[in-house]
């Protein structure tokens, strides 16, 4: 059985970004999720809500514990408080957005980096680009998004004596997660939802073999970073070569220490035909099968769509059906958590999701 989860709190985050040289409403918008929900509503699929809001007095402590396995305490404190700090200091109005100004840069001093006192500068210490704005409701949405990954994983793991016929959970997360590492937001990402899912699964089965298939158009630099030395997480990513986030995603990034060989980057030239995409997918899936993946996380971005403003592959709506079917057939019956990452064509994102679901279930 396949279950789809969403949370109304995730719609509250609506910020701005610097794209090219223009400050614009962020392309990662609530309308993306609304379009998916609308498409699901007019289909055979039903999306269930797992709202955290009813429990909100600050998020539940288990969720916070799992989140802090990946994200530093100071970083989380920053995400939670920075909007209020800027508001109190008169740097923004109620409807304003925290955006970084100056970023960390390499030096030869050997001095440890520390968060600057200046409030503007500190926002840059905890971010790597200017598409990670924070407004009044952002933290609430981030936590709700992370909670979907966590709840979805719990529903799949079947270790708590519940009768379990759920083999797939599709978590309609936003904000997305794969670009942020332990202490840096970026690429619309603040909390790494895939990493939360790994921690959640491990809270039930500590030595599991966990596979992550990242098929967003962009390289998941954050997920790569978090699991780079981890022998029990195989990360496989197919992404646009030389595209955002620019400094990661090359084939020779294969992991380190005990995690050597556990990071597989499959960059693809922009404009490549779908056949080449599917060849990379087959290769990545073969590796995930050889690894004996026991829990599969799919970081699913629809910015591979041919008309996406931030992606430049030749993937069409019907191809998502093929991508999903191929993936599911390779890893039959492996419990799977599908996390929404990017995808910015509002008019087509709903149809693309339906196509993916159709392929997954066939
Ligand atoms: C989750 C996700 O898909 N995040 C992607 C964020 C990408 N943002 C930056 C894209 C850079 C595009 N540069 C355009 C330069 C002006 N044409
Ligand atoms: Zn993307």
Short mmCIF file of N, CA and C in Angstrom, two decimals, residues 74-175:
data_model
loop_
_atom_site.label_atom_id
_atom_site.label_comp_id
_atom_site.label_asym_id
_atom_site.label_seq_id
_atom_site.Cartn_x
_atom_site.Cartn_y
_atom_site.Cartn_z
N UNK A 74 23.26 25.07 17.68
CA UNK A 74 23.30 26.51 17.40
C UNK A 74 22.61 26.84 16.06
N UNK A 75 22.79 25.96 15.10
CA UNK A 75 22.12 26.14 13.80
C UNK A 75 20.60 26.09 13.97
N UNK A 76 20.13 25.11 14.71
CA UNK A 76 18.68 24.99 14.93
C UNK A 76 18.13 26.19 15.70
N UNK A 77 18.92 26.64 16.67
CA UNK A 77 18.53 27.83 17.44
C UNK A 77 18.41 29.03 16.49
N UNK A 78 19.35 29.14 15.57
CA UNK A 78 19.33 30.21 14.57
C UNK A 78 18.05 30.13 13.73
N UNK A 79 17.75 28.94 13.20
CA UNK A 79 16.55 28.80 12.37
C UNK A 79 15.30 29.20 13.15
N UNK A 80 15.27 28.80 14.41
CA UNK A 80 14.07 29.06 15.24
C UNK A 80 13.92 30.54 15.58
N UNK A 81 15.05 31.22 15.85
CA UNK A 81 14.96 32.56 16.45
C UNK A 81 15.29 33.73 15.53
N UNK A 82 15.91 33.48 14.40
CA UNK A 82 16.51 34.59 13.66
C UNK A 82 15.47 35.61 13.18
N UNK A 83 14.30 35.14 12.80
CA UNK A 83 13.29 36.09 12.34
C UNK A 83 12.93 37.07 13.46
N UNK A 84 12.68 36.52 14.67
CA UNK A 84 12.31 37.37 15.82
C UNK A 84 13.46 38.32 16.18
N UNK A 85 14.69 37.81 16.06
CA UNK A 85 15.86 38.66 16.40
C UNK A 85 15.96 39.83 15.44
N UNK A 86 15.76 39.57 14.19
CA UNK A 86 15.82 40.65 13.19
C UNK A 86 14.68 41.64 13.38
N UNK A 87 13.51 41.10 13.72
CA UNK A 87 12.34 41.96 13.95
C UNK A 87 12.60 42.87 15.16
N UNK A 88 13.07 42.29 16.26
CA UNK A 88 13.33 43.07 17.48
C UNK A 88 14.40 44.13 17.24
N UNK A 89 15.39 43.79 16.41
CA UNK A 89 16.48 44.74 16.15
C UNK A 89 16.08 45.79 15.11
N UNK A 90 14.85 45.68 14.61
CA UNK A 90 14.38 46.67 13.63
C UNK A 90 14.98 46.46 12.24
N UNK A 91 15.54 45.29 11.97
CA UNK A 91 16.15 45.05 10.66
C UNK A 91 15.09 44.71 9.60
N UNK A 92 13.97 44.18 10.07
CA UNK A 92 12.85 43.88 9.15
C UNK A 92 11.52 44.27 9.79
N UNK A 93 10.49 44.37 8.96
CA UNK A 93 9.11 44.55 9.43
C UNK A 93 8.49 43.16 9.61
N UNK A 94 7.28 43.14 10.14
CA UNK A 94 6.55 41.88 10.36
C UNK A 94 6.54 40.98 9.13
N UNK A 95 6.35 41.61 7.97
CA UNK A 95 6.23 40.81 6.75
C UNK A 95 7.58 40.66 6.03
N UNK A 96 8.67 40.88 6.77
CA UNK A 96 10.01 40.86 6.16
C UNK A 96 10.63 39.47 6.11
N UNK A 97 11.79 39.41 5.46
CA UNK A 97 12.49 38.14 5.23
C UNK A 97 13.95 38.28 5.63
N UNK A 98 14.44 37.33 6.38
CA UNK A 98 15.87 37.29 6.69
C UNK A 98 16.59 36.72 5.47
N UNK A 99 17.55 37.48 4.97
CA UNK A 99 18.38 36.98 3.86
C UNK A 99 19.84 37.27 4.20
N UNK A 100 20.73 36.33 3.93
CA UNK A 100 22.13 36.55 4.27
C UNK A 100 22.78 37.63 3.41
N UNK A 101 23.90 38.12 3.90
CA UNK A 101 24.59 39.22 3.23
C UNK A 101 26.04 38.87 2.94
N UNK A 102 26.73 38.28 3.92
CA UNK A 102 28.14 37.93 3.75
C UNK A 102 28.34 36.49 4.18
N UNK A 103 29.06 35.72 3.37
CA UNK A 103 29.20 34.29 3.63
C UNK A 103 30.58 33.96 4.20
N UNK A 104 30.69 32.77 4.78
CA UNK A 104 31.97 32.24 5.23
C UNK A 104 32.88 32.07 4.02
N UNK A 105 34.16 32.38 4.20
CA UNK A 105 35.10 32.18 3.10
C UNK A 105 36.40 31.58 3.63
N UNK A 106 37.17 30.88 2.78
CA UNK A 106 38.39 30.22 3.26
C UNK A 106 39.46 31.25 3.66
N UNK A 107 40.22 30.94 4.70
CA UNK A 107 41.34 31.80 5.09
C UNK A 107 42.55 30.91 5.41
N UNK A 108 43.70 31.53 5.60
CA UNK A 108 44.91 30.77 5.93
C UNK A 108 45.28 30.91 7.39
N UNK A 109 44.40 31.49 8.20
CA UNK A 109 44.76 31.80 9.59
C UNK A 109 44.73 30.59 10.50
N UNK A 110 44.02 29.56 10.10
CA UNK A 110 43.87 28.39 10.97
C UNK A 110 42.92 28.64 12.12
N UNK A 111 42.35 29.83 12.20
CA UNK A 111 41.41 30.11 13.30
C UNK A 111 40.10 29.37 13.09
N UNK A 112 39.52 28.86 14.17
CA UNK A 112 38.21 28.22 14.00
C UNK A 112 37.17 29.26 13.60
N UNK A 113 36.25 28.85 12.75
CA UNK A 113 35.18 29.77 12.36
C UNK A 113 34.20 29.91 13.50
N UNK A 114 33.68 31.11 13.66
CA UNK A 114 32.63 31.26 14.68
C UNK A 114 31.58 32.22 14.16
N UNK A 115 30.36 32.10 14.67
CA UNK A 115 29.28 32.97 14.17
C UNK A 115 29.57 34.43 14.49
N UNK A 116 29.51 35.31 13.51
CA UNK A 116 29.76 36.72 13.80
C UNK A 116 28.66 37.31 14.67
N UNK A 117 29.01 38.37 15.39
CA UNK A 117 28.04 39.01 16.27
C UNK A 117 26.99 39.77 15.46
N UNK A 118 27.43 40.40 14.39
CA UNK A 118 26.53 41.18 13.55
C UNK A 118 25.38 40.30 13.03
N UNK A 119 24.16 40.75 13.24
CA UNK A 119 23.00 39.90 12.91
C UNK A 119 22.91 39.59 11.42
N UNK A 120 23.18 40.58 10.59
CA UNK A 120 23.16 40.37 9.14
C UNK A 120 24.18 39.32 8.74
N UNK A 121 25.39 39.50 9.27
CA UNK A 121 26.48 38.60 8.91
C UNK A 121 26.22 37.19 9.41
N UNK A 122 25.56 37.09 10.58
CA UNK A 122 25.34 35.75 11.14
C UNK A 122 24.42 34.91 10.25
N UNK A 123 23.49 35.57 9.59
CA UNK A 123 22.61 34.84 8.66
C UNK A 123 23.44 34.18 7.57
N UNK A 124 24.55 34.81 7.19
CA UNK A 124 25.42 34.25 6.17
C UNK A 124 26.30 33.12 6.68
N UNK A 125 26.52 33.08 7.99
CA UNK A 125 27.30 32.00 8.59
C UNK A 125 26.53 30.68 8.51
N UNK A 126 25.21 30.78 8.54
CA UNK A 126 24.36 29.58 8.54
C UNK A 126 23.68 29.36 7.19
N UNK A 127 24.27 29.87 6.11
CA UNK A 127 23.67 29.68 4.78
C UNK A 127 24.78 29.69 3.75
N UNK A 128 24.50 29.17 2.55
CA UNK A 128 25.53 29.25 1.50
C UNK A 128 25.03 29.95 0.24
N UNK A 129 23.78 30.39 0.25
CA UNK A 129 23.31 31.15 -0.91
C UNK A 129 22.16 32.08 -0.49
N UNK A 130 21.57 32.73 -1.46
CA UNK A 130 20.50 33.68 -1.16
C UNK A 130 19.14 33.17 -1.61
N UNK A 131 19.00 31.84 -1.62
CA UNK A 131 17.65 31.30 -1.85
C UNK A 131 17.18 30.53 -0.62
N UNK A 132 17.57 31.04 0.53
CA UNK A 132 17.14 30.39 1.78
C UNK A 132 16.67 31.45 2.76
N UNK A 133 15.73 32.26 2.32
CA UNK A 133 15.15 33.30 3.16
C UNK A 133 14.34 32.70 4.31
N UNK A 134 14.19 33.49 5.36
CA UNK A 134 13.42 33.03 6.53
C UNK A 134 12.42 34.12 6.90
N UNK A 135 11.11 33.73 6.89
CA UNK A 135 10.07 34.70 7.30
C UNK A 135 9.39 34.18 8.57
N UNK A 136 8.32 34.86 8.98
CA UNK A 136 7.74 34.58 10.30
C UNK A 136 7.38 33.11 10.51
N UNK A 137 6.88 32.44 9.49
CA UNK A 137 6.37 31.08 9.66
C UNK A 137 7.33 30.01 9.14
N UNK A 138 8.53 30.41 8.73
CA UNK A 138 9.42 29.44 8.08
C UNK A 138 9.79 28.28 8.98
N UNK A 139 10.12 28.58 10.24
CA UNK A 139 10.58 27.51 11.14
C UNK A 139 9.46 26.48 11.34
N UNK A 140 8.26 26.99 11.52
CA UNK A 140 7.12 26.10 11.70
C UNK A 140 6.96 25.15 10.51
N UNK A 141 7.12 25.71 9.31
CA UNK A 141 7.00 24.90 8.09
C UNK A 141 8.14 23.89 7.98
N UNK A 142 9.36 24.33 8.30
CA UNK A 142 10.52 23.42 8.23
C UNK A 142 10.31 22.21 9.14
N UNK A 143 9.84 22.48 10.34
CA UNK A 143 9.65 21.40 11.32
C UNK A 143 8.52 20.48 10.86
N UNK A 144 7.46 21.07 10.30
CA UNK A 144 6.36 20.25 9.80
C UNK A 144 6.84 19.37 8.65
N UNK A 145 7.68 19.94 7.79
CA UNK A 145 8.23 19.21 6.66
C UNK A 145 9.09 18.04 7.16
N UNK A 146 9.98 18.33 8.09
CA UNK A 146 10.84 17.29 8.67
C UNK A 146 10.00 16.22 9.35
N UNK A 147 8.93 16.66 10.01
CA UNK A 147 8.07 15.70 10.70
C UNK A 147 7.42 14.71 9.74
N UNK A 148 7.13 15.14 8.53
CA UNK A 148 6.55 14.23 7.53
C UNK A 148 7.54 13.11 7.20
N UNK A 149 8.82 13.46 7.10
CA UNK A 149 9.84 12.45 6.82
C UNK A 149 9.93 11.46 7.98
N UNK A 150 9.84 12.00 9.18
CA UNK A 150 9.95 11.20 10.39
C UNK A 150 8.72 10.28 10.55
N UNK A 151 7.54 10.85 10.43
CA UNK A 151 6.29 10.07 10.55
C UNK A 151 6.19 9.03 9.44
N UNK A 152 6.58 9.44 8.25
CA UNK A 152 6.54 8.53 7.10
C UNK A 152 7.44 7.33 7.34
N UNK A 153 8.61 7.57 7.90
CA UNK A 153 9.55 6.48 8.19
C UNK A 153 8.96 5.55 9.25
N UNK A 154 8.37 6.12 10.29
CA UNK A 154 7.73 5.30 11.32
C UNK A 154 6.64 4.40 10.74
N UNK A 155 5.89 4.95 9.78
CA UNK A 155 4.79 4.16 9.19
C UNK A 155 5.33 2.98 8.39
N UNK A 156 6.56 3.12 7.88
CA UNK A 156 7.13 2.08 7.02
C UNK A 156 7.87 0.99 7.78
N UNK A 157 8.36 1.33 8.96
CA UNK A 157 9.37 0.44 9.53
C UNK A 157 8.79 -0.82 10.13
N UNK A 158 7.53 -0.78 10.57
CA UNK A 158 6.88 -2.02 11.00
C UNK A 158 7.60 -2.77 12.11
N UNK A 159 8.30 -2.05 12.97
CA UNK A 159 8.99 -2.72 14.06
C UNK A 159 8.21 -2.66 15.37
N UNK A 160 7.06 -1.96 15.34
CA UNK A 160 6.36 -1.80 16.62
C UNK A 160 5.06 -2.62 16.67
N UNK A 161 5.13 -3.83 16.09
CA UNK A 161 4.05 -4.81 16.22
C UNK A 161 2.73 -4.40 15.58
N UNK A 162 2.74 -3.31 14.80
CA UNK A 162 1.50 -2.97 14.09
C UNK A 162 1.41 -3.84 12.84
N UNK A 163 0.19 -4.26 12.47
CA UNK A 163 0.09 -4.91 11.17
C UNK A 163 0.49 -3.88 10.11
N UNK A 164 1.39 -4.24 9.22
CA UNK A 164 1.92 -3.20 8.33
C UNK A 164 1.88 -3.63 6.88
N UNK A 165 0.95 -3.06 6.14
CA UNK A 165 0.92 -3.36 4.71
C UNK A 165 1.35 -2.14 3.91
N UNK A 166 1.93 -1.14 4.59
CA UNK A 166 2.41 0.06 3.90
C UNK A 166 3.83 -0.20 3.40
N UNK A 167 4.04 -0.12 2.10
CA UNK A 167 5.41 -0.32 1.59
C UNK A 167 6.01 0.97 1.05
N UNK A 168 5.18 1.98 0.81
CA UNK A 168 5.68 3.25 0.27
C UNK A 168 4.96 4.42 0.95
N UNK A 169 5.73 5.40 1.39
CA UNK A 169 5.14 6.66 1.84
C UNK A 169 5.72 7.77 0.97
N UNK A 170 4.84 8.57 0.40
CA UNK A 170 5.26 9.75 -0.33
C UNK A 170 5.00 10.95 0.58
N UNK A 171 6.07 11.59 1.02
CA UNK A 171 5.94 12.73 1.93
C UNK A 171 6.06 14.02 1.11
N UNK A 172 4.97 14.79 1.10
CA UNK A 172 4.97 16.03 0.31
C UNK A 172 5.62 17.14 1.13
N UNK A 173 6.93 17.03 1.23
CA UNK A 173 7.71 17.97 2.06
C UNK A 173 7.89 19.31 1.34
N UNK A 174 7.81 20.37 2.07
CA UNK A 174 8.35 21.66 1.69
C UNK A 174 8.50 22.46 2.96
N UNK A 175 9.54 23.22 3.18
CA UNK A 175 10.69 23.29 2.30
C UNK A 175 11.37 21.92 2.09
#
